[in-house]
Amino acid sequence: MKNPLESLSSTVVLGLIITVVVVLLVNMTGSDAGSLPSGMPSMPG
Amino acid sequence: MEDYLPFLFRYLHVLSGVMWIGLLWYFNFVQIPTMPKIPDELKPAIGKHIAPEALFWFRWGAMGTVITGLVLAMLNGYLHETMTIGIGSGYGLNGLGIGMWFGIIMWFNVWFVIWPNQKIALGIVEAEADAKPAAARKAMLFSRTNTMLSIPMLYCMVSGQNGGAWF
């Protein structure tokens, strides 16, 4: 079986799949998940 | 000054990140697919001149991105939570932390796989002639791996600043 990373388009598709998996994992673990920890502003001021 | 430092490091992080990922995508979307179409006598223009120069800015862009990113996380007080990706925090998995780990894995690939193998493939270091194709292939596959990881990495990074990215 050919390595999917040999193909650029397969590489991009795999990257998008991993993105979807990460989004699902983060959302499955809690309503506050994924945002910056509370207590510190993300931007100064 | 204390308020300015996080902004400064964020700016430096984005500058070096653009250098790194811009060149990563140049290698994968432009150079690698075009090389087979170049006549053999013209290939040294890439192998001897363009690629080494691009690899210099590429690997130091990676170094700058990771260092400034870690400093930024420390200045903003979330280095621990992101490096543990929120495990045990009670808030669930930390998306920004997942993205940071993708970036660290990508940095490792650059410095400890892609660059050492490219030095062999491009003849920058002495090596057996039959070692070059294998080194070139390994460098290519790990560069493709980094291209693949750059997609979720950037999503996680942008989501850290845009809470609505996680529904």
mmCIF file of C-alpha atoms in Angstrom:
data_model
loop_
_atom_site.group_PDB
_atom_site.id
_atom_site.type_symbol
_atom_site.label_atom_id
_atom_site.label_comp_id
_atom_site.label_asym_id
_atom_site.label_seq_id
_atom_site.Cartn_x
_atom_site.Cartn_y
_atom_site.Cartn_z
ATOM 1 C CA MET A 1 0.000 0.000 0.000
ATOM 2 C CA LYS A 2 1.339 3.380 -1.011
ATOM 3 C CA ASN A 3 2.325 5.786 1.767
ATOM 4 C CA PRO A 4 -0.388 8.509 1.735
ATOM 5 C CA LEU A 5 2.274 11.118 2.505
ATOM 6 C CA GLU A 6 3.739 10.480 -0.967
ATOM 7 C CA SER A 7 0.771 12.424 -2.314
ATOM 8 C CA LEU A 8 0.358 16.089 -1.437
ATOM 9 C CA SER A 9 -3.435 15.962 -1.727
ATOM 10 C CA SER A 10 -3.607 12.928 0.588
ATOM 11 C CA THR A 11 -1.363 14.785 3.009
ATOM 12 C CA VAL A 12 -3.747 17.755 3.091
ATOM 13 C CA VAL A 13 -6.771 15.469 3.495
ATOM 14 C CA LEU A 14 -5.084 13.681 6.418
ATOM 15 C CA GLY A 15 -4.349 17.060 7.997
ATOM 16 C CA LEU A 16 -8.010 18.034 7.719
ATOM 17 C CA ILE A 17 -9.085 14.695 9.198
ATOM 18 C CA ILE A 18 -6.745 15.197 12.172
ATOM 19 C CA THR A 19 -8.213 18.680 12.604
ATOM 20 C CA VAL A 20 -11.749 17.280 12.746
ATOM 21 C CA VAL A 21 -10.631 14.601 15.235
ATOM 22 C CA VAL A 22 -9.038 17.248 17.475
ATOM 23 C CA VAL A 23 -12.153 19.433 17.317
ATOM 24 C CA LEU A 24 -14.341 16.483 18.291
ATOM 25 C CA LEU A 25 -11.985 15.419 21.116
ATOM 26 C CA VAL A 26 -11.831 18.930 22.578
ATOM 27 C CA ASN A 27 -15.578 19.401 22.373
ATOM 28 C CA MET A 28 -16.309 16.006 23.914
ATOM 29 C CA THR A 29 -14.320 16.835 27.039
ATOM 30 C CA GLY A 30 -16.220 19.848 28.335
ATOM 31 C CA SER A 31 -17.991 23.129 27.568
ATOM 32 C CA ASP A 32 -15.007 25.282 28.575
ATOM 33 C CA ALA A 33 -12.553 23.130 26.703
ATOM 34 C CA GLY A 34 -10.273 24.632 24.113
ATOM 35 C CA SER A 35 -10.300 28.237 25.269
ATOM 36 C CA LEU A 36 -7.412 29.873 27.091
ATOM 37 C CA PRO A 37 -7.261 29.168 30.833
ATOM 38 C CA SER A 38 -9.306 31.645 32.833
ATOM 39 C CA GLY A 39 -7.581 34.315 34.905
ATOM 40 C CA MET A 40 -5.160 35.623 32.298
ATOM 41 C CA PRO A 41 -6.183 37.883 29.436
ATOM 42 C CA SER A 42 -5.175 36.722 26.007
ATOM 43 C CA MET A 43 -4.174 40.234 25.032
ATOM 44 C CA PRO A 44 -2.505 42.846 27.249
ATOM 45 C CA GLY A 45 -4.622 45.715 28.645
ATOM 46 C CA MET B 1 6.660 47.095 29.841
ATOM 47 C CA GLU B 2 5.050 44.042 31.498
ATOM 48 C CA ASP B 3 1.935 44.558 29.380
ATOM 49 C CA TYR B 4 4.006 45.033 26.255
ATOM 50 C CA LEU B 5 6.114 41.877 26.552
ATOM 51 C CA PRO B 6 3.330 39.377 25.708
ATOM 52 C CA PHE B 7 2.411 41.441 22.658
ATOM 53 C CA LEU B 8 6.069 41.651 21.583
ATOM 54 C CA PHE B 9 6.558 37.886 21.900
ATOM 55 C CA ARG B 10 3.290 37.201 20.100
ATOM 56 C CA TYR B 11 4.490 39.427 17.238
ATOM 57 C CA LEU B 12 7.878 37.685 17.119
ATOM 58 C CA HIS B 13 6.084 34.308 17.263
ATOM 59 C CA VAL B 14 3.932 35.197 14.248
ATOM 60 C CA LEU B 15 6.909 36.618 12.312
ATOM 61 C CA SER B 16 9.012 33.493 12.810
ATOM 62 C CA GLY B 17 5.981 31.249 12.284
ATOM 63 C CA VAL B 18 5.243 32.812 8.910
ATOM 64 C CA MET B 19 8.904 32.316 7.936
ATOM 65 C CA TRP B 20 8.752 28.644 9.000
ATOM 66 C CA ILE B 21 5.378 27.598 7.617
ATOM 67 C CA GLY B 22 5.765 29.733 4.490
ATOM 68 C CA LEU B 23 8.935 27.871 3.616
ATOM 69 C CA LEU B 24 7.442 24.506 4.635
ATOM 70 C CA TRP B 25 4.610 25.065 2.192
ATOM 71 C CA TYR B 26 7.042 26.323 -0.464
ATOM 72 C CA PHE B 27 8.955 23.014 -0.184
ATOM 73 C CA ASN B 28 5.799 20.897 -0.333
ATOM 74 C CA PHE B 29 3.539 22.806 -2.726
ATOM 75 C CA VAL B 30 6.223 24.217 -5.047
ATOM 76 C CA GLN B 31 9.709 22.693 -4.882
ATOM 77 C CA ILE B 32 9.037 18.968 -4.425
ATOM 78 C CA PRO B 33 6.307 18.727 -7.109
ATOM 79 C CA THR B 34 8.360 20.815 -9.587
ATOM 80 C CA MET B 35 11.735 19.084 -9.264
ATOM 81 C CA PRO B 36 10.817 16.121 -11.538
ATOM 82 C CA LYS B 37 9.964 18.572 -14.318
ATOM 83 C CA ILE B 38 13.342 20.330 -14.193
ATOM 84 C CA PRO B 39 16.039 19.181 -16.670
ATOM 85 C CA ASP B 40 18.899 17.428 -14.864
ATOM 86 C CA GLU B 41 21.449 20.048 -15.861
ATOM 87 C CA LEU B 42 19.371 22.779 -14.189
ATOM 88 C CA LYS B 43 18.656 20.908 -10.939
ATOM 89 C CA PRO B 44 21.823 22.149 -9.192
ATOM 90 C CA ALA B 45 20.278 25.621 -9.188
ATOM 91 C CA ILE B 46 17.799 24.225 -6.651
ATOM 92 C CA GLY B 47 20.016 21.666 -4.925
ATOM 93 C CA LYS B 48 23.129 23.778 -4.559
ATOM 94 C CA HIS B 49 21.658 27.259 -4.146
ATOM 95 C CA ILE B 50 17.965 27.680 -3.436
ATOM 96 C CA ALA B 51 17.331 24.686 -1.169
ATOM 97 C CA PRO B 52 20.245 25.299 1.258
ATOM 98 C CA GLU B 53 19.282 28.954 1.626
ATOM 99 C CA ALA B 54 15.609 28.101 2.115
ATOM 100 C CA LEU B 55 16.538 25.405 4.662
ATOM 101 C CA PHE B 56 18.546 27.914 6.717
ATOM 102 C CA TRP B 57 15.592 30.294 7.166
ATOM 103 C CA PHE B 58 13.231 27.324 7.520
ATOM 104 C CA ARG B 59 15.034 25.724 10.458
ATOM 105 C CA TRP B 60 15.786 28.977 12.271
ATOM 106 C CA GLY B 61 12.191 30.102 11.705
ATOM 107 C CA ALA B 62 11.137 26.880 13.431
ATOM 108 C CA MET B 63 13.493 27.528 16.332
ATOM 109 C CA GLY B 64 12.284 31.109 16.737
ATOM 110 C CA THR B 65 8.637 30.063 16.573
ATOM 111 C CA VAL B 66 8.930 27.452 19.312
ATOM 112 C CA ILE B 67 11.043 29.596 21.640
ATOM 113 C CA THR B 68 8.841 32.696 21.312
ATOM 114 C CA GLY B 69 5.712 30.551 21.599
ATOM 115 C CA LEU B 70 6.872 28.980 24.868
ATOM 116 C CA VAL B 71 7.913 32.382 26.236
ATOM 117 C CA LEU B 72 4.529 33.795 25.243
ATOM 118 C CA ALA B 73 2.701 30.979 27.029
ATOM 119 C CA MET B 74 4.844 31.546 30.121
ATOM 120 C CA LEU B 75 4.222 35.317 30.091
ATOM 121 C CA ASN B 76 0.480 34.746 29.756
ATOM 122 C CA GLY B 77 0.413 32.206 32.564
ATOM 123 C CA TYR B 78 -0.833 29.173 30.638
ATOM 124 C CA LEU B 79 2.408 27.295 29.943
ATOM 125 C CA HIS B 80 1.577 24.486 32.400
ATOM 126 C CA GLU B 81 -2.019 24.023 31.276
ATOM 127 C CA THR B 82 -1.106 23.958 27.596
ATOM 128 C CA MET B 83 1.890 21.650 28.028
ATOM 129 C CA THR B 84 -0.293 19.199 29.962
ATOM 130 C CA ILE B 85 -3.059 19.797 27.333
ATOM 131 C CA GLY B 86 -5.429 20.327 30.235
ATOM 132 C CA ILE B 87 -5.248 16.749 31.514
ATOM 133 C CA GLY B 88 -6.226 16.821 35.156
ATOM 134 C CA SER B 89 -7.280 20.469 35.025
ATOM 135 C CA GLY B 90 -10.990 19.762 35.274
ATOM 136 C CA TYR B 91 -11.639 21.895 32.177
ATOM 137 C CA GLY B 92 -11.184 19.172 29.581
ATOM 138 C CA LEU B 93 -8.595 18.963 26.842
ATOM 139 C CA ASN B 94 -6.844 22.215 25.969
ATOM 140 C CA GLY B 95 -7.003 22.827 22.220
ATOM 141 C CA LEU B 96 -4.236 25.424 22.200
ATOM 142 C CA GLY B 97 -2.006 22.974 24.058
ATOM 143 C CA ILE B 98 -2.686 20.261 21.481
ATOM 144 C CA GLY B 99 -1.662 22.741 18.781
ATOM 145 C CA MET B 100 1.503 23.648 20.695
ATOM 146 C CA TRP B 101 2.478 19.986 20.908
ATOM 147 C CA PHE B 102 1.907 19.624 17.152
ATOM 148 C CA GLY B 103 4.289 22.566 16.739
ATOM 149 C CA ILE B 104 6.893 21.035 19.033
ATOM 150 C CA ILE B 105 6.717 17.728 17.146
ATOM 151 C CA MET B 106 7.110 19.659 13.885
ATOM 152 C CA TRP B 107 10.141 21.545 15.308
ATOM 153 C CA PHE B 108 11.714 18.227 16.325
ATOM 154 C CA ASN B 109 11.134 16.856 12.813
ATOM 155 C CA VAL B 110 12.833 19.913 11.283
ATOM 156 C CA TRP B 111 15.964 19.842 13.403
ATOM 157 C CA PHE B 112 16.464 16.116 14.009
ATOM 158 C CA VAL B 113 15.131 14.476 10.826
ATOM 159 C CA ILE B 114 14.629 16.860 7.899
ATOM 160 C CA TRP B 115 17.795 18.947 8.300
ATOM 161 C CA PRO B 116 20.220 16.029 8.982
ATOM 162 C CA ASN B 117 18.831 14.089 6.001
ATOM 163 C CA GLN B 118 18.798 17.124 3.718
ATOM 164 C CA LYS B 119 22.479 17.708 4.497
ATOM 165 C CA ILE B 120 23.146 14.217 3.144
ATOM 166 C CA ALA B 121 20.758 14.506 0.188
ATOM 167 C CA LEU B 122 22.159 17.860 -0.937
ATOM 168 C CA GLY B 123 25.809 16.879 -0.463
ATOM 169 C CA ILE B 124 26.373 19.429 2.299
ATOM 170 C CA VAL B 125 28.014 16.657 4.348
ATOM 171 C CA GLU B 126 30.048 13.735 3.077
ATOM 172 C CA ALA B 127 28.038 10.578 2.505
ATOM 173 C CA GLU B 128 27.979 7.479 0.337
ATOM 174 C CA ALA B 129 26.347 8.100 -3.041
ATOM 175 C CA ASP B 130 23.703 5.455 -2.410
ATOM 176 C CA ALA B 131 22.748 7.108 0.901
ATOM 177 C CA LYS B 132 21.487 10.233 -0.843
ATOM 178 C CA PRO B 133 18.215 8.945 -2.369
ATOM 179 C CA ALA B 134 17.189 7.331 0.938
ATOM 180 C CA ALA B 135 17.977 10.526 2.835
ATOM 181 C CA ALA B 136 16.054 12.620 0.316
ATOM 182 C CA ARG B 137 13.018 10.358 0.626
ATOM 183 C CA LYS B 138 13.113 10.419 4.433
ATOM 184 C CA ALA B 139 13.384 14.219 4.448
ATOM 185 C CA MET B 140 10.463 14.440 2.021
ATOM 186 C CA LEU B 141 8.208 12.144 4.072
ATOM 187 C CA PHE B 142 8.891 14.041 7.290
ATOM 188 C CA SER B 143 8.341 17.350 5.502
ATOM 189 C CA ARG B 144 5.000 15.989 4.301
ATOM 190 C CA THR B 145 4.274 14.966 7.907
ATOM 191 C CA ASN B 146 4.893 18.529 8.998
ATOM 192 C CA THR B 147 2.639 19.839 6.226
ATOM 193 C CA MET B 148 -0.066 17.482 7.458
ATOM 194 C CA LEU B 149 0.373 18.613 11.094
ATOM 195 C CA SER B 150 0.488 22.311 10.159
ATOM 196 C CA ILE B 151 -3.215 22.191 9.305
ATOM 197 C CA PRO B 152 -4.538 21.175 12.756
ATOM 198 C CA MET B 153 -1.738 23.132 14.434
ATOM 199 C CA LEU B 154 -2.911 26.409 12.878
ATOM 200 C CA TYR B 155 -6.548 25.601 13.663
ATOM 201 C CA CYS B 156 -5.679 25.045 17.323
ATOM 202 C CA MET B 157 -3.564 28.195 17.440
ATOM 203 C CA VAL B 158 -6.274 30.411 15.979
ATOM 204 C CA SER B 159 -8.922 28.756 18.161
ATOM 205 C CA GLY B 160 -6.915 29.770 21.242
ATOM 206 C CA GLN B 161 -7.747 33.365 20.404
ATOM 207 C CA ASN B 162 -11.259 32.729 19.155
ATOM 208 C CA GLY B 163 -13.298 30.863 21.747
ATOM 209 C CA GLY B 164 -16.124 30.333 19.294
ATOM 210 C CA ALA B 165 -13.968 27.972 17.232
ATOM 211 C CA TRP B 166 -14.891 25.227 19.693
ATOM 212 C CA PHE B 167 -18.674 24.692 19.475
#
